[in-house]
Structures are given as C-alpha cells and as structure tokens.
Amino acid sequence: MAEVPVFATVENRVVDDRLTFAGVIKAGPEVPILIDLEGQEPIVVRQTLKAGETLEWGDLAGVVSGKPYFVLPGPLPLYRDLSQGDEGDDVLALQRALTQMGYVTHETGRLDSTTMEAASSFFASEGFTLSSGRMPAEKSHQVEPGATPENPAPDGSKTPAVSIPFRQLLVLPVAGATVISALDIGQKVTVQSPLATFQTENNFVEFIAEVQQAESLKAGQDVTVRVAEKQLTGRITAVGPFTDAGNGQRAGHPVTVEATTKADLALFTPNLSVTVAGQGSAAQALAVPLSGIRQDADGAYVLRSPGGDRSTKGPAKRVPITVLRSGGGFAAVAGDLSEGDEVQIS
C-alpha cells in the first residue's frame, strides 16, 4: 500500500500555447450575369470570357443575338434607354461610371453631347455603335454622336435619334472579379444558364469556435493557417453570432479567415480541411508535464529528485518556477532546472 512516486524528465521542447481549430476552405459566393432577354432568342454569338480570368469594369461580358453586354461600376440605377437631353439620377450614375472607366464626361445629371460621345466611344471600343449593330462599312453613313432628325449628320443625311440601351449595361460591384464560368458560342442564355458567373470574394476558411474560445477572437486578428504541409498567415474577417448545432455542424460561433497574401490564395482549394492556430507563441523551452506543476501560497513549484535524478536517495526538493506558457499537456517553465532533471508528477 506504499505510495510509489512517478517522475517525468524535464525536456527541451516546443511548447505551443495557441488555440487550434479544425476548419475547412469554402468558395466565395458566385454571382450570375443575368440579362433581360426581351423576348428574343438569346443565343451567344461571341464570348471573350474564360474561367479563371479577371473580369474588369468596361469588359465585354458577351454578345447575345447580336447585342453586346458590358459590365460597368455600380450603383447603376438604369431603367430606360437614354437619349441626349434626358435628365435624372440614372444619367448621373451613368456619367460617374463612364468617368471611372476613363471616358470624359461632365457629372451633371443631364445627358449632354459629351456624355453621348463618351458612351459612343465606349461601345466603339468593341466594334459596336450605340444602336448595338456592327460598325458600318466605310461607305455607309455612320451615326454621329448626338445626331437626331433635327441635327443631321455632317454629310446632310438624316439619321434616327441615338440612345444608350440600358439593358446592355450590367453592374460589376467590384473593380475586379474572377470568372467562374461562361457560356460558349451557340449556347442559349436562360435563367438557369446565365451568360457568365463570377466571384467577387476570394475563397476563405471557416471554423467553429466555442463560446469561451470566441471571446479571445476578433476581426482583424492574425492567425496561422496550416494547409497540407504549408503554413501561411491569415486574418480573421468576422466572428459570427452563436448558432445551434445542425446540418452536420456543431454549435458555436462561425469564424471566417482570409489569406493576407494574394499568392497564398492558390492554396485555398474549396472543401480542403485545414488547421487554424490563434495568437500565442510556439518556441523551444524547458518543459515539464502540466501534472508536475504544483502551487501553494508561495507560488508555483515542482518537486525535483534529489541530485536531479532518481538514483540519488532522499526526499524530493521543492524548486520554485515561473510558468511561461502551456499547451499540449506541457508547460514552458523558468527556474533552477536543467534538461534531464526528473520532477515528480504523482
């Protein structure tokens, strides 16, 4: 019935006190490019977008049934075709969008000749007129920007009024988006098969933190993400509200993490499992098992074998220590200890 003391060796090892979480990489939301079909047979006749490319403001999203569809910066509250002399907030929004893309306009809210010229140049950059037809041959009369029945073209020929077709100007909410998919030439555009889809947000990591763990996490905090055999730096973008367990997910706060370096985004493959480590440190130090740490009114201490190992007979010696950090069942300590010493753990 005698008590048998158990000892452990003081080691020089890495002690990691960071909280770790099991996470998964999720794809950023996909946004479809929807067009107003206007009762037409919506067949793709030209497609310049390819999966993986970047969609920029001013790009041609495709040509459907002979009509070009462009992406512009938003907000763009267009609800009517615009002709010279029109006024309103929609005109002002269009002027701002053209200005952002480098076309000279006056942001007046009134569609003047300068705005018409800018819109005409914008369409012409892809070989189209504002009427959405092909640029006419040299012998044909080209529609001059702003030409109306009362304002004939320079050669004296009568031309119909020119308008800016609002249905062919689509909103791209960010300056650059990744193309996920695009219909090929000859395919039909439907609600289920949009002209193209793009991704405005990068892939991200999501993990679930328990209530107490979430208290130490906040948006903007840097973390370490281990993807396969590589480590990269991430940043917490949001700590969501508590959610109950369900749909295969445990209860807790959903936490999202994004890569801080653009080059690391290539490693963020959707559905890949990762490990996320929070703030703290991981470094070599003298370490003892947590079960060997004792504490009383005088502070923390360990019981070291006399002489440092069990070969020397005698009572264990009290050695005051300072616990630097703990993790993984070990504590990094500072005190009168050396690697190889044996401390009592029971």
Short mmCIF file of N, CA and C in Angstrom, two decimals, residues 72-195:
data_model
loop_
_atom_site.label_atom_id
_atom_site.label_comp_id
_atom_site.label_asym_id
_atom_site.label_seq_id
_atom_site.Cartn_x
_atom_site.Cartn_y
_atom_site.Cartn_z
N LEU A 72 -20.22 47.47 -65.93
CA LEU A 72 -19.84 48.81 -65.50
C LEU A 72 -19.82 48.87 -63.99
N PRO A 73 -19.11 49.85 -63.42
CA PRO A 73 -19.15 50.01 -61.95
C PRO A 73 -20.52 50.48 -61.49
N GLY A 74 -20.94 50.00 -60.35
CA GLY A 74 -22.23 50.40 -59.77
C GLY A 74 -22.02 51.43 -58.68
N PRO A 75 -23.12 51.90 -58.08
CA PRO A 75 -24.50 51.57 -58.43
C PRO A 75 -24.90 52.18 -59.77
N LEU A 76 -25.77 51.48 -60.47
CA LEU A 76 -26.17 51.91 -61.81
C LEU A 76 -27.69 51.72 -61.95
N PRO A 77 -28.49 52.67 -61.41
CA PRO A 77 -29.96 52.51 -61.40
C PRO A 77 -30.60 52.87 -62.73
N LEU A 78 -30.22 52.15 -63.79
CA LEU A 78 -30.79 52.44 -65.11
C LEU A 78 -32.12 51.72 -65.28
N TYR A 79 -33.11 52.41 -65.86
CA TYR A 79 -34.43 51.82 -66.05
C TYR A 79 -35.04 52.20 -67.40
N ARG A 80 -34.27 52.91 -68.24
CA ARG A 80 -34.78 53.38 -69.52
C ARG A 80 -33.60 53.59 -70.47
N ASP A 81 -33.90 53.52 -71.76
CA ASP A 81 -32.91 53.93 -72.74
C ASP A 81 -32.73 55.44 -72.64
N LEU A 82 -31.50 55.90 -72.75
CA LEU A 82 -31.21 57.31 -72.55
C LEU A 82 -30.83 57.99 -73.86
N SER A 83 -31.43 59.15 -74.10
CA SER A 83 -31.13 59.95 -75.28
C SER A 83 -30.64 61.32 -74.84
N GLN A 84 -30.01 62.01 -75.75
CA GLN A 84 -29.48 63.33 -75.44
C GLN A 84 -30.59 64.25 -74.95
N GLY A 85 -30.32 64.94 -73.84
CA GLY A 85 -31.29 65.83 -73.23
C GLY A 85 -31.99 65.23 -72.03
N ASP A 86 -31.91 63.89 -71.86
CA ASP A 86 -32.53 63.26 -70.69
C ASP A 86 -31.81 63.71 -69.42
N GLU A 87 -32.58 63.79 -68.33
CA GLU A 87 -32.04 64.20 -67.05
C GLU A 87 -32.49 63.23 -65.96
N GLY A 88 -31.71 63.13 -64.90
CA GLY A 88 -32.10 62.30 -63.77
C GLY A 88 -30.91 61.67 -63.07
N ASP A 89 -31.22 61.00 -61.96
CA ASP A 89 -30.16 60.35 -61.19
C ASP A 89 -29.54 59.19 -61.96
N ASP A 90 -30.33 58.55 -62.83
CA ASP A 90 -29.76 57.46 -63.62
C ASP A 90 -28.73 57.99 -64.61
N VAL A 91 -28.97 59.18 -65.14
CA VAL A 91 -27.99 59.80 -66.03
C VAL A 91 -26.70 60.10 -65.27
N LEU A 92 -26.85 60.65 -64.06
CA LEU A 92 -25.68 60.97 -63.24
C LEU A 92 -24.88 59.72 -62.92
N ALA A 93 -25.57 58.61 -62.59
CA ALA A 93 -24.88 57.36 -62.27
C ALA A 93 -24.11 56.85 -63.48
N LEU A 94 -24.70 56.96 -64.68
CA LEU A 94 -24.01 56.53 -65.89
C LEU A 94 -22.79 57.40 -66.15
N GLN A 95 -22.92 58.71 -65.94
CA GLN A 95 -21.78 59.61 -66.14
C GLN A 95 -20.63 59.25 -65.19
N ARG A 96 -20.95 58.93 -63.96
CA ARG A 96 -19.92 58.55 -63.00
C ARG A 96 -19.25 57.24 -63.41
N ALA A 97 -20.04 56.29 -63.90
CA ALA A 97 -19.48 55.01 -64.33
C ALA A 97 -18.53 55.20 -65.51
N LEU A 98 -18.93 56.02 -66.48
CA LEU A 98 -18.07 56.28 -67.63
C LEU A 98 -16.79 56.97 -67.22
N THR A 99 -16.90 57.90 -66.26
CA THR A 99 -15.71 58.60 -65.76
C THR A 99 -14.75 57.63 -65.09
N GLN A 100 -15.28 56.70 -64.29
CA GLN A 100 -14.43 55.72 -63.61
C GLN A 100 -13.68 54.84 -64.60
N MET A 101 -14.26 54.65 -65.78
CA MET A 101 -13.60 53.80 -66.78
C MET A 101 -12.69 54.60 -67.70
N GLY A 102 -12.56 55.92 -67.44
CA GLY A 102 -11.60 56.72 -68.20
C GLY A 102 -12.18 57.49 -69.35
N TYR A 103 -13.51 57.52 -69.48
CA TYR A 103 -14.14 58.28 -70.56
C TYR A 103 -14.55 59.66 -70.04
N VAL A 104 -14.29 60.70 -70.83
CA VAL A 104 -14.52 62.08 -70.37
C VAL A 104 -16.01 62.38 -70.39
N THR A 105 -16.54 62.74 -69.23
CA THR A 105 -17.94 63.18 -69.11
C THR A 105 -18.01 64.30 -68.10
N HIS A 106 -19.16 65.00 -68.11
CA HIS A 106 -19.44 66.01 -67.09
C HIS A 106 -20.55 65.44 -66.21
N GLU A 107 -20.29 65.32 -64.92
CA GLU A 107 -21.27 64.72 -64.00
C GLU A 107 -22.31 65.77 -63.61
N THR A 108 -23.24 65.96 -64.52
CA THR A 108 -24.27 67.00 -64.34
C THR A 108 -25.65 66.42 -64.11
N GLY A 109 -25.84 65.15 -64.42
CA GLY A 109 -27.18 64.58 -64.34
C GLY A 109 -28.00 64.85 -65.58
N ARG A 110 -27.40 65.50 -66.57
CA ARG A 110 -28.08 65.77 -67.84
C ARG A 110 -27.24 65.17 -68.96
N LEU A 111 -27.91 64.43 -69.84
CA LEU A 111 -27.21 63.74 -70.91
C LEU A 111 -26.88 64.73 -72.03
N ASP A 112 -25.66 65.23 -72.00
CA ASP A 112 -25.22 66.20 -73.00
C ASP A 112 -24.42 65.50 -74.09
N SER A 113 -23.90 66.30 -75.03
CA SER A 113 -23.16 65.74 -76.16
C SER A 113 -21.87 65.07 -75.71
N THR A 114 -21.25 65.60 -74.65
CA THR A 114 -20.02 64.99 -74.15
C THR A 114 -20.27 63.58 -73.64
N THR A 115 -21.38 63.40 -72.91
CA THR A 115 -21.72 62.08 -72.40
C THR A 115 -22.05 61.13 -73.54
N MET A 116 -22.77 61.61 -74.55
CA MET A 116 -23.09 60.77 -75.70
C MET A 116 -21.82 60.34 -76.43
N GLU A 117 -20.88 61.25 -76.57
CA GLU A 117 -19.61 60.91 -77.22
C GLU A 117 -18.84 59.88 -76.41
N ALA A 118 -18.86 60.03 -75.08
CA ALA A 118 -18.16 59.06 -74.22
C ALA A 118 -18.79 57.69 -74.35
N ALA A 119 -20.14 57.62 -74.32
CA ALA A 119 -20.84 56.34 -74.45
C ALA A 119 -20.59 55.73 -75.83
N SER A 120 -20.59 56.58 -76.86
CA SER A 120 -20.34 56.09 -78.22
C SER A 120 -18.93 55.50 -78.33
N SER A 121 -17.95 56.18 -77.74
CA SER A 121 -16.57 55.68 -77.76
C SER A 121 -16.45 54.37 -77.00
N PHE A 122 -17.20 54.27 -75.90
CA PHE A 122 -17.17 53.06 -75.10
C PHE A 122 -17.68 51.86 -75.91
N PHE A 123 -18.80 52.01 -76.59
CA PHE A 123 -19.33 50.93 -77.41
C PHE A 123 -18.40 50.64 -78.59
N ALA A 124 -17.85 51.69 -79.17
CA ALA A 124 -16.98 51.52 -80.33
C ALA A 124 -15.69 50.78 -79.99
N SER A 125 -15.30 50.78 -78.69
CA SER A 125 -14.08 50.08 -78.29
C SER A 125 -14.15 48.59 -78.57
N GLU A 126 -15.38 48.06 -78.70
CA GLU A 126 -15.56 46.64 -79.03
C GLU A 126 -16.18 46.48 -80.42
N GLY A 127 -16.23 47.59 -81.20
CA GLY A 127 -16.72 47.49 -82.57
C GLY A 127 -18.20 47.61 -82.72
N PHE A 128 -18.87 48.31 -81.81
CA PHE A 128 -20.32 48.46 -81.87
C PHE A 128 -20.71 49.93 -81.86
N THR A 129 -21.90 50.21 -82.42
CA THR A 129 -22.50 51.53 -82.29
C THR A 129 -23.47 51.49 -81.13
N LEU A 130 -23.98 52.64 -80.73
CA LEU A 130 -24.95 52.67 -79.63
C LEU A 130 -26.24 51.94 -79.98
N SER A 131 -26.50 51.80 -81.26
CA SER A 131 -27.69 51.06 -81.67
C SER A 131 -27.45 49.56 -81.61
N SER A 132 -26.25 49.18 -81.14
CA SER A 132 -25.89 47.77 -80.91
C SER A 132 -25.63 46.99 -82.18
N GLY A 133 -25.54 47.66 -83.31
CA GLY A 133 -25.24 46.96 -84.54
C GLY A 133 -23.75 47.01 -84.80
N ARG A 134 -23.31 46.25 -85.80
CA ARG A 134 -21.92 46.28 -86.19
C ARG A 134 -21.54 47.68 -86.69
N MET A 135 -20.28 48.05 -86.46
CA MET A 135 -19.80 49.30 -87.03
C MET A 135 -19.98 49.22 -88.55
N PRO A 136 -20.65 50.18 -89.17
CA PRO A 136 -20.91 50.10 -90.62
C PRO A 136 -19.64 50.20 -91.43
N ALA A 137 -19.73 49.77 -92.67
CA ALA A 137 -18.58 49.85 -93.57
C ALA A 137 -18.27 51.31 -93.87
N GLU A 138 -17.10 51.56 -94.42
CA GLU A 138 -16.66 52.93 -94.63
C GLU A 138 -17.61 53.70 -95.54
N LYS A 139 -18.24 53.02 -96.50
CA LYS A 139 -19.10 53.71 -97.44
C LYS A 139 -20.45 54.06 -96.84
N SER A 140 -20.81 53.38 -95.76
CA SER A 140 -22.08 53.64 -95.12
C SER A 140 -21.97 54.88 -94.25
N HIS A 141 -23.11 55.51 -94.01
CA HIS A 141 -23.14 56.69 -93.17
C HIS A 141 -23.09 56.26 -91.72
N GLN A 142 -22.10 56.70 -90.99
CA GLN A 142 -22.01 56.39 -89.57
C GLN A 142 -22.82 57.39 -88.76
N VAL A 143 -23.44 56.89 -87.72
CA VAL A 143 -24.24 57.76 -86.86
C VAL A 143 -23.31 58.59 -86.02
N GLU A 144 -23.41 59.90 -86.14
CA GLU A 144 -22.60 60.78 -85.33
C GLU A 144 -23.18 60.86 -83.93
N PRO A 145 -22.32 60.90 -82.88
CA PRO A 145 -22.84 61.03 -81.52
C PRO A 145 -23.74 62.24 -81.39
N GLY A 146 -24.95 62.02 -80.91
CA GLY A 146 -25.87 63.13 -80.69
C GLY A 146 -26.68 63.50 -81.90
N ALA A 147 -26.47 62.82 -83.05
CA ALA A 147 -27.23 63.18 -84.24
C ALA A 147 -28.70 62.82 -84.06
N THR A 148 -29.58 63.69 -84.39
CA THR A 148 -31.02 63.49 -84.29
C THR A 148 -31.66 63.94 -85.59
N PRO A 149 -32.97 63.67 -85.80
CA PRO A 149 -33.62 64.17 -87.03
C PRO A 149 -33.47 65.67 -87.19
N GLU A 150 -33.44 66.41 -86.08
CA GLU A 150 -33.28 67.85 -86.15
C GLU A 150 -31.81 68.25 -86.25
N ASN A 151 -30.92 67.30 -85.98
CA ASN A 151 -29.49 67.57 -86.00
C ASN A 151 -28.83 66.57 -86.94
N PRO A 152 -28.88 66.81 -88.25
CA PRO A 152 -28.39 65.82 -89.21
C PRO A 152 -26.90 65.61 -89.10
N ALA A 153 -26.43 64.51 -89.64
CA ALA A 153 -25.01 64.22 -89.69
C ALA A 153 -24.33 65.22 -90.61
N PRO A 154 -23.01 65.37 -90.51
CA PRO A 154 -22.30 66.38 -91.30
C PRO A 154 -22.51 66.28 -92.80
N ASP A 155 -22.77 65.06 -93.32
CA ASP A 155 -22.93 64.93 -94.77
C ASP A 155 -24.33 65.29 -95.23
N GLY A 156 -25.20 65.72 -94.31
CA GLY A 156 -26.53 66.17 -94.67
C GLY A 156 -27.57 65.07 -94.65
N SER A 157 -27.18 63.80 -94.44
CA SER A 157 -28.17 62.72 -94.42
C SER A 157 -28.92 62.71 -93.11
N LYS A 158 -30.16 62.29 -93.19
CA LYS A 158 -30.98 62.19 -91.99
C LYS A 158 -30.65 60.90 -91.25
N THR A 159 -30.51 60.97 -89.94
CA THR A 159 -30.23 59.79 -89.13
C THR A 159 -31.21 59.74 -87.97
N PRO A 160 -31.59 58.55 -87.56
CA PRO A 160 -32.51 58.45 -86.43
C PRO A 160 -31.83 58.86 -85.13
N ALA A 161 -32.63 59.15 -84.12
CA ALA A 161 -32.10 59.52 -82.81
C ALA A 161 -31.30 58.35 -82.24
N VAL A 162 -30.20 58.65 -81.56
CA VAL A 162 -29.35 57.63 -80.96
C VAL A 162 -29.65 57.57 -79.47
N SER A 163 -29.73 56.38 -78.93
CA SER A 163 -29.98 56.22 -77.49
C SER A 163 -28.99 55.22 -76.92
N ILE A 164 -28.83 55.29 -75.60
CA ILE A 164 -27.95 54.37 -74.88
C ILE A 164 -28.82 53.25 -74.32
N PRO A 165 -28.64 52.00 -74.77
CA PRO A 165 -29.51 50.89 -74.35
C PRO A 165 -29.17 50.42 -72.92
N PHE A 166 -30.06 50.73 -71.99
CA PHE A 166 -29.76 50.45 -70.59
C PHE A 166 -29.69 48.96 -70.28
N ARG A 167 -30.43 48.12 -71.02
CA ARG A 167 -30.44 46.68 -70.74
C ARG A 167 -29.09 46.02 -71.01
N GLN A 168 -28.26 46.69 -71.80
CA GLN A 168 -26.98 46.10 -72.17
C GLN A 168 -25.83 46.58 -71.29
N LEU A 169 -26.16 47.34 -70.24
CA LEU A 169 -25.15 47.83 -69.30
C LEU A 169 -25.41 47.15 -67.96
N LEU A 170 -24.51 46.27 -67.55
CA LEU A 170 -24.67 45.45 -66.35
C LEU A 170 -23.72 45.92 -65.26
N VAL A 171 -24.09 45.66 -64.03
CA VAL A 171 -23.29 46.12 -62.88
C VAL A 171 -22.29 45.07 -62.45
N LEU A 172 -21.03 45.48 -62.32
CA LEU A 172 -19.99 44.66 -61.69
C LEU A 172 -19.63 45.36 -60.38
N PRO A 173 -19.98 44.78 -59.22
CA PRO A 173 -19.86 45.51 -57.95
C PRO A 173 -18.45 45.82 -57.49
N VAL A 174 -17.44 45.11 -58.02
CA VAL A 174 -16.06 45.35 -57.61
C VAL A 174 -15.21 45.59 -58.85
N ALA A 175 -14.04 46.20 -58.64
CA ALA A 175 -13.19 46.56 -59.77
C ALA A 175 -12.65 45.35 -60.51
N GLY A 176 -12.52 44.22 -59.84
CA GLY A 176 -12.03 43.01 -60.49
C GLY A 176 -12.70 41.79 -59.87
N ALA A 177 -13.17 40.88 -60.70
CA ALA A 177 -13.83 39.68 -60.21
C ALA A 177 -13.32 38.49 -61.01
N THR A 178 -13.29 37.33 -60.39
CA THR A 178 -12.81 36.12 -61.06
C THR A 178 -13.95 35.44 -61.79
N VAL A 179 -13.74 35.15 -63.06
CA VAL A 179 -14.75 34.46 -63.87
C VAL A 179 -14.77 32.99 -63.47
N ILE A 180 -15.94 32.49 -63.12
CA ILE A 180 -16.09 31.08 -62.74
C ILE A 180 -16.50 30.25 -63.94
N SER A 181 -17.43 30.76 -64.73
CA SER A 181 -17.90 30.04 -65.91
C SER A 181 -18.48 31.03 -66.90
N ALA A 182 -18.55 30.63 -68.17
CA ALA A 182 -19.12 31.47 -69.22
C ALA A 182 -19.67 30.56 -70.31
N LEU A 183 -20.85 30.92 -70.84
CA LEU A 183 -21.44 30.12 -71.90
C LEU A 183 -20.60 30.21 -73.17
N ASP A 184 -20.53 29.11 -73.90
CA ASP A 184 -19.80 29.08 -75.16
C ASP A 184 -20.67 29.60 -76.29
N ILE A 185 -20.04 29.89 -77.40
CA ILE A 185 -20.76 30.35 -78.59
C ILE A 185 -21.78 29.28 -79.01
N GLY A 186 -22.98 29.74 -79.32
CA GLY A 186 -24.04 28.84 -79.76
C GLY A 186 -24.96 28.38 -78.66
N GLN A 187 -24.57 28.61 -77.40
CA GLN A 187 -25.42 28.19 -76.29
C GLN A 187 -26.50 29.24 -76.02
N LYS A 188 -27.57 28.79 -75.43
CA LYS A 188 -28.72 29.65 -75.16
C LYS A 188 -28.68 30.15 -73.73
N VAL A 189 -28.91 31.45 -73.56
CA VAL A 189 -28.93 32.05 -72.23
C VAL A 189 -30.31 31.87 -71.62
N THR A 190 -30.35 31.33 -70.42
CA THR A 190 -31.60 31.18 -69.67
C THR A 190 -31.35 31.60 -68.23
N VAL A 191 -32.41 31.61 -67.44
CA VAL A 191 -32.26 31.94 -66.03
C VAL A 191 -31.38 30.90 -65.35
N GLN A 192 -31.52 29.64 -65.75
CA GLN A 192 -30.71 28.57 -65.17
C GLN A 192 -29.29 28.55 -65.74
N SER A 193 -29.12 29.08 -66.94
CA SER A 193 -27.80 29.12 -67.59
C SER A 193 -27.44 30.57 -67.90
N PRO A 194 -26.93 31.31 -66.92
CA PRO A 194 -26.61 32.73 -67.15
C PRO A 194 -25.48 32.89 -68.16
N LEU A 195 -25.35 34.09 -68.68
CA LEU A 195 -24.31 34.39 -69.66
C LEU A 195 -22.93 34.04 -69.10
#
